[in-house]
Amino acid sequence: MATARTARLPSEPDLLAFEPCTARALGIDRQIRDGLAHSLGTICSVLDDTTSVPLPAVHQLLDRIRSSRVRPAVFALYTKLVQAIELDDRPLIGRLVAELSDPTLVDPAENRIVTLSPETLGSELSVRYCDILDDDTTVPLQLGPVTPQQLHEGAANVRRALELLAAADSEFAGEIEALGHEIVLAAPPAGSPAFGGVTTFYLWGAMFINPTAPSRFAMLEALAHEAAHLLVFGMTMGSAMVVNSGAERYPSPLRSDARPMDGIVHATYVLARLTYCAERLLRSHALTPAEREEVTRSRETNLRLYQKGLRTVHEHARFTEVGRIAFQRCVEACSAFVS
């Protein structure tokens, strides 16, 4: 869901590194929050000067955004406010501006696992999350809550998956937890296409994951997959990695339908990170014999698909400067895996 504007180069080059790093993830989060606070402050100032919409005191919220991690709910509110302004929907703008004084927005943003239910997120926030995820009305996900048992078992599987990775690479596990501090277990309607997970820059900090992964490694792959998308979104501040037109379509290494080049770059980067994850696990002593076989098979598949995506990227991608550096570092890191 990255926008088409040109990405700006982060002030710290290490933010574009391929190798997992918890501190880097926290640095990206801080950079994104600084951008959010600046944009939201500007919006409130303009609304105060040009409209009759009553504005609550937002200084506490802006200070909170700048100082420490905030929940994806804050980004969701900002996204809907921007959309309302673009539509010039004054009544909706007024309602959303009033929400800026909601005290829950400044609650501590500890890591948590929830589902799309009134009990864990609240009914209005669940609807808002789904509305943002379904911005492409041609392929709506229509995600819904999971059952209490699925939430309990899925949360336990998430914890087991992260513990497995932490035993092999604590920085990788820490990076995933830093990027996706709110894991939302969700499922599509019966009969829908297979769903493993989804992320969007507009709900920064959230990862939507299917809880029915058959093993702790399968769950780890889902988490690493979505965290890789968040990492790329964070590197580019939600912008595209390429300047290719969104109308261009190319074969995807992960999907049957042709995709825009930015989607191909994302998919190829994700496959590189999944291959790296498998490498780290295989070099550890954390796997059972059966898991070692599972991880080995996954590594072979993901590496083959990575190479497929890489050929398409090399042939057709026209990178932004940030995209070029980040993807080049990905290729360099993965060269050790390619025989």
mmCIF file of C-alpha atoms in Angstrom, residues 145-331:
data_model
loop_
_atom_site.group_PDB
_atom_site.id
_atom_site.type_symbol
_atom_site.label_atom_id
_atom_site.label_comp_id
_atom_site.label_asym_id
_atom_site.label_seq_id
_atom_site.Cartn_x
_atom_site.Cartn_y
_atom_site.Cartn_z
ATOM 1 C CA PRO A 145 -12.145 -12.100 14.230
ATOM 2 C CA VAL A 146 -10.993 -15.564 15.170
ATOM 3 C CA THR A 147 -12.617 -17.651 17.872
ATOM 4 C CA PRO A 148 -11.427 -17.393 21.473
ATOM 5 C CA GLN A 149 -9.799 -20.816 21.134
ATOM 6 C CA GLN A 150 -8.034 -19.789 17.922
ATOM 7 C CA LEU A 151 -6.860 -16.611 19.623
ATOM 8 C CA HIS A 152 -5.476 -18.570 22.567
ATOM 9 C CA GLU A 153 -3.812 -21.258 20.453
ATOM 10 C CA GLY A 154 -2.609 -18.783 17.831
ATOM 11 C CA ALA A 155 -1.028 -16.529 20.454
ATOM 12 C CA ALA A 156 0.780 -19.513 21.937
ATOM 13 C CA ASN A 157 2.045 -20.491 18.488
ATOM 14 C CA VAL A 158 3.276 -16.925 17.863
ATOM 15 C CA ARG A 159 5.245 -17.023 21.108
ATOM 16 C CA ARG A 160 6.710 -20.438 20.268
ATOM 17 C CA ALA A 161 7.707 -19.216 16.817
ATOM 18 C CA LEU A 162 9.487 -16.143 18.164
ATOM 19 C CA GLU A 163 11.217 -18.222 20.830
ATOM 20 C CA LEU A 164 12.474 -20.551 18.100
ATOM 21 C CA LEU A 165 13.918 -17.637 16.152
ATOM 22 C CA ALA A 166 15.379 -16.020 19.266
ATOM 23 C CA ALA A 167 17.345 -19.216 19.927
ATOM 24 C CA ALA A 168 18.900 -18.901 16.460
ATOM 25 C CA ASP A 169 19.068 -15.132 15.986
ATOM 26 C CA SER A 170 17.981 -12.855 18.821
ATOM 27 C CA GLU A 171 18.370 -9.725 16.681
ATOM 28 C CA PHE A 172 15.992 -11.119 14.067
ATOM 29 C CA ALA A 173 13.405 -12.011 16.701
ATOM 30 C CA GLY A 174 13.805 -8.608 18.332
ATOM 31 C CA GLU A 175 13.392 -6.840 15.007
ATOM 32 C CA ILE A 176 10.136 -8.654 14.278
ATOM 33 C CA GLU A 177 8.771 -7.752 17.709
ATOM 34 C CA ALA A 178 9.861 -4.133 17.287
ATOM 35 C CA LEU A 179 8.313 -3.763 13.831
ATOM 36 C CA GLY A 180 5.074 -5.657 14.500
ATOM 37 C CA HIS A 181 4.280 -4.939 18.132
ATOM 38 C CA GLU A 182 0.551 -5.469 17.594
ATOM 39 C CA ILE A 183 -0.206 -8.878 16.091
ATOM 40 C CA VAL A 184 -3.830 -9.131 14.989
ATOM 41 C CA LEU A 185 -4.967 -12.707 14.470
ATOM 42 C CA ALA A 186 -7.622 -12.703 11.772
ATOM 43 C CA ALA A 187 -9.267 -14.916 9.173
ATOM 44 C CA PRO A 188 -11.139 -14.348 5.899
ATOM 45 C CA PRO A 189 -14.662 -15.665 5.214
ATOM 46 C CA ALA A 190 -15.094 -19.356 4.466
ATOM 47 C CA GLY A 191 -14.296 -20.198 0.868
ATOM 48 C CA SER A 192 -11.894 -17.276 0.418
ATOM 49 C CA PRO A 193 -8.465 -17.677 -1.173
ATOM 50 C CA ALA A 194 -5.652 -18.774 1.118
ATOM 51 C CA PHE A 195 -4.631 -16.056 3.577
ATOM 52 C CA GLY A 196 -1.392 -16.046 5.536
ATOM 53 C CA GLY A 197 -1.061 -12.432 6.572
ATOM 54 C CA VAL A 198 -1.092 -8.791 5.513
ATOM 55 C CA THR A 199 0.439 -5.459 6.518
ATOM 56 C CA THR A 200 0.050 -1.857 5.431
ATOM 57 C CA PHE A 201 2.044 1.281 6.125
ATOM 58 C CA TYR A 202 -1.208 3.009 7.098
ATOM 59 C CA LEU A 203 -1.507 0.728 10.148
ATOM 60 C CA TRP A 204 2.146 0.992 11.109
ATOM 61 C CA GLY A 205 3.110 -1.434 13.861
ATOM 62 C CA ALA A 206 0.360 -3.974 13.110
ATOM 63 C CA MET A 207 0.695 -7.379 11.470
ATOM 64 C CA PHE A 208 -2.458 -9.296 10.536
ATOM 65 C CA ILE A 209 -1.759 -13.025 10.758
ATOM 66 C CA ASN A 210 -3.776 -16.185 10.158
ATOM 67 C CA PRO A 211 -3.530 -18.179 13.416
ATOM 68 C CA THR A 212 -3.975 -21.592 11.783
ATOM 69 C CA ALA A 213 -0.318 -22.152 10.828
ATOM 70 C CA PRO A 214 0.350 -25.899 11.098
ATOM 71 C CA SER A 215 3.714 -25.603 12.896
ATOM 72 C CA ARG A 216 5.817 -23.122 14.818
ATOM 73 C CA PHE A 217 8.082 -22.706 11.800
ATOM 74 C CA ALA A 218 5.108 -22.035 9.513
ATOM 75 C CA MET A 219 3.977 -19.364 11.971
ATOM 76 C CA LEU A 220 7.501 -17.946 12.052
ATOM 77 C CA GLU A 221 7.495 -17.682 8.263
ATOM 78 C CA ALA A 222 4.217 -15.764 8.372
ATOM 79 C CA LEU A 223 5.656 -13.367 10.959
ATOM 80 C CA ALA A 224 8.961 -12.935 9.110
ATOM 81 C CA HIS A 225 7.078 -12.397 5.843
ATOM 82 C CA GLU A 226 4.929 -9.569 7.187
ATOM 83 C CA ALA A 227 7.807 -8.047 9.164
ATOM 84 C CA ALA A 228 9.806 -7.869 5.930
ATOM 85 C CA HIS A 229 7.015 -5.845 4.323
ATOM 86 C CA LEU A 230 6.971 -3.521 7.335
ATOM 87 C CA LEU A 231 10.742 -3.156 7.101
ATOM 88 C CA VAL A 232 10.544 -2.083 3.458
ATOM 89 C CA PHE A 233 7.656 0.278 4.213
ATOM 90 C CA GLY A 234 9.722 1.757 7.009
ATOM 91 C CA MET A 235 12.868 2.130 4.919
ATOM 92 C CA THR A 236 10.931 4.086 2.303
ATOM 93 C CA MET A 237 8.551 5.913 4.675
ATOM 94 C CA GLY A 238 5.656 4.265 2.888
ATOM 95 C CA SER A 239 6.861 5.191 -0.576
ATOM 96 C CA ALA A 240 7.511 2.946 -3.538
ATOM 97 C CA MET A 241 10.911 1.341 -4.043
ATOM 98 C CA VAL A 242 10.679 2.035 -7.770
ATOM 99 C CA VAL A 243 9.527 4.734 -10.171
ATOM 100 C CA ASN A 244 7.898 2.256 -12.557
ATOM 101 C CA SER A 245 4.301 3.106 -13.383
ATOM 102 C CA GLY A 246 1.729 1.352 -11.253
ATOM 103 C CA ALA A 247 -0.010 0.338 -14.477
ATOM 104 C CA GLU A 248 2.922 -1.874 -15.497
ATOM 105 C CA ARG A 249 2.452 -5.547 -14.692
ATOM 106 C CA TYR A 250 5.028 -8.309 -14.301
ATOM 107 C CA PRO A 251 5.006 -11.960 -13.203
ATOM 108 C CA SER A 252 5.148 -12.307 -9.438
ATOM 109 C CA PRO A 253 7.273 -14.903 -7.635
ATOM 110 C CA LEU A 254 4.580 -15.260 -4.965
ATOM 111 C CA ARG A 255 1.260 -14.755 -6.742
ATOM 112 C CA SER A 256 -0.442 -16.165 -9.814
ATOM 113 C CA ASP A 257 -1.592 -12.740 -11.044
ATOM 114 C CA ALA A 258 0.728 -10.167 -12.583
ATOM 115 C CA ARG A 259 1.707 -7.365 -10.202
ATOM 116 C CA PRO A 260 3.142 -3.823 -10.329
ATOM 117 C CA MET A 261 6.938 -3.655 -10.119
ATOM 118 C CA ASP A 262 6.887 -2.323 -6.558
ATOM 119 C CA GLY A 263 5.000 -5.468 -5.553
ATOM 120 C CA ILE A 264 7.596 -7.613 -7.325
ATOM 121 C CA VAL A 265 10.419 -5.859 -5.463
ATOM 122 C CA HIS A 266 8.598 -6.308 -2.157
ATOM 123 C CA ALA A 267 7.986 -9.997 -2.848
ATOM 124 C CA THR A 268 11.597 -10.609 -3.852
ATOM 125 C CA TYR A 269 12.876 -8.824 -0.745
ATOM 126 C CA VAL A 270 10.488 -10.867 1.427
ATOM 127 C CA LEU A 271 11.737 -14.106 -0.136
ATOM 128 C CA ALA A 272 15.307 -13.049 0.578
ATOM 129 C CA ARG A 273 14.471 -12.482 4.233
ATOM 130 C CA LEU A 274 12.681 -15.834 4.453
ATOM 131 C CA THR A 275 15.734 -17.534 2.970
ATOM 132 C CA TYR A 276 17.932 -15.701 5.472
ATOM 133 C CA CYS A 277 15.621 -16.807 8.296
ATOM 134 C CA ALA A 278 15.913 -20.444 7.208
ATOM 135 C CA GLU A 279 19.703 -20.135 7.003
ATOM 136 C CA ARG A 280 19.895 -18.826 10.555
ATOM 137 C CA LEU A 281 17.694 -21.635 11.844
ATOM 138 C CA LEU A 282 19.641 -24.337 10.009
ATOM 139 C CA ARG A 283 22.890 -23.070 11.509
ATOM 140 C CA SER A 284 21.449 -23.304 15.016
ATOM 141 C CA HIS A 285 20.718 -26.228 17.291
ATOM 142 C CA ALA A 286 17.136 -25.112 17.909
ATOM 143 C CA LEU A 287 15.382 -27.423 15.404
ATOM 144 C CA THR A 288 14.030 -30.907 15.857
ATOM 145 C CA PRO A 289 14.937 -33.389 13.077
ATOM 146 C CA ALA A 290 11.462 -33.008 11.565
ATOM 147 C CA GLU A 291 11.727 -29.217 11.705
ATOM 148 C CA ARG A 292 15.137 -29.322 10.068
ATOM 149 C CA GLU A 293 13.589 -31.130 7.109
ATOM 150 C CA GLU A 294 10.704 -28.609 7.012
ATOM 151 C CA VAL A 295 13.069 -25.640 7.107
ATOM 152 C CA THR A 296 15.354 -27.142 4.465
ATOM 153 C CA ARG A 297 12.451 -27.627 2.059
ATOM 154 C CA SER A 298 11.226 -24.105 2.681
ATOM 155 C CA ARG A 299 14.699 -22.669 2.127
ATOM 156 C CA GLU A 300 14.995 -24.402 -1.234
ATOM 157 C CA THR A 301 11.571 -23.182 -2.363
ATOM 158 C CA ASN A 302 12.072 -19.608 -1.185
ATOM 159 C CA LEU A 303 15.545 -19.377 -2.722
ATOM 160 C CA ARG A 304 14.232 -20.602 -6.071
ATOM 161 C CA LEU A 305 11.385 -18.064 -5.975
ATOM 162 C CA TYR A 306 13.790 -15.312 -4.887
ATOM 163 C CA GLN A 307 15.954 -15.990 -7.925
ATOM 164 C CA LYS A 308 12.867 -15.885 -10.139
ATOM 165 C CA GLY A 309 11.839 -12.521 -8.735
ATOM 166 C CA LEU A 310 15.407 -11.233 -8.946
ATOM 167 C CA ARG A 311 15.546 -11.875 -12.686
ATOM 168 C CA THR A 312 12.371 -9.829 -13.209
ATOM 169 C CA VAL A 313 13.641 -7.018 -10.977
ATOM 170 C CA HIS A 314 17.020 -6.852 -12.714
ATOM 171 C CA GLU A 315 15.343 -6.714 -16.103
ATOM 172 C CA HIS A 316 12.571 -4.204 -15.448
ATOM 173 C CA ALA A 317 12.917 -2.286 -12.147
ATOM 174 C CA ARG A 318 13.735 1.418 -12.158
ATOM 175 C CA PHE A 319 14.650 2.158 -8.571
ATOM 176 C CA THR A 320 14.426 5.236 -6.406
ATOM 177 C CA GLU A 321 17.713 6.008 -4.661
ATOM 178 C CA VAL A 322 16.511 4.498 -1.397
ATOM 179 C CA GLY A 323 15.151 1.483 -3.259
ATOM 180 C CA ARG A 324 18.400 0.980 -5.138
ATOM 181 C CA ILE A 325 20.534 1.001 -1.982
ATOM 182 C CA ALA A 326 18.196 -1.186 0.057
ATOM 183 C CA PHE A 327 17.732 -3.757 -2.701
ATOM 184 C CA GLN A 328 21.427 -3.853 -3.544
ATOM 185 C CA ARG A 329 22.204 -4.644 0.078
ATOM 186 C CA CYS A 330 19.616 -7.421 -0.090
ATOM 187 C CA VAL A 331 21.255 -8.911 -3.186
#
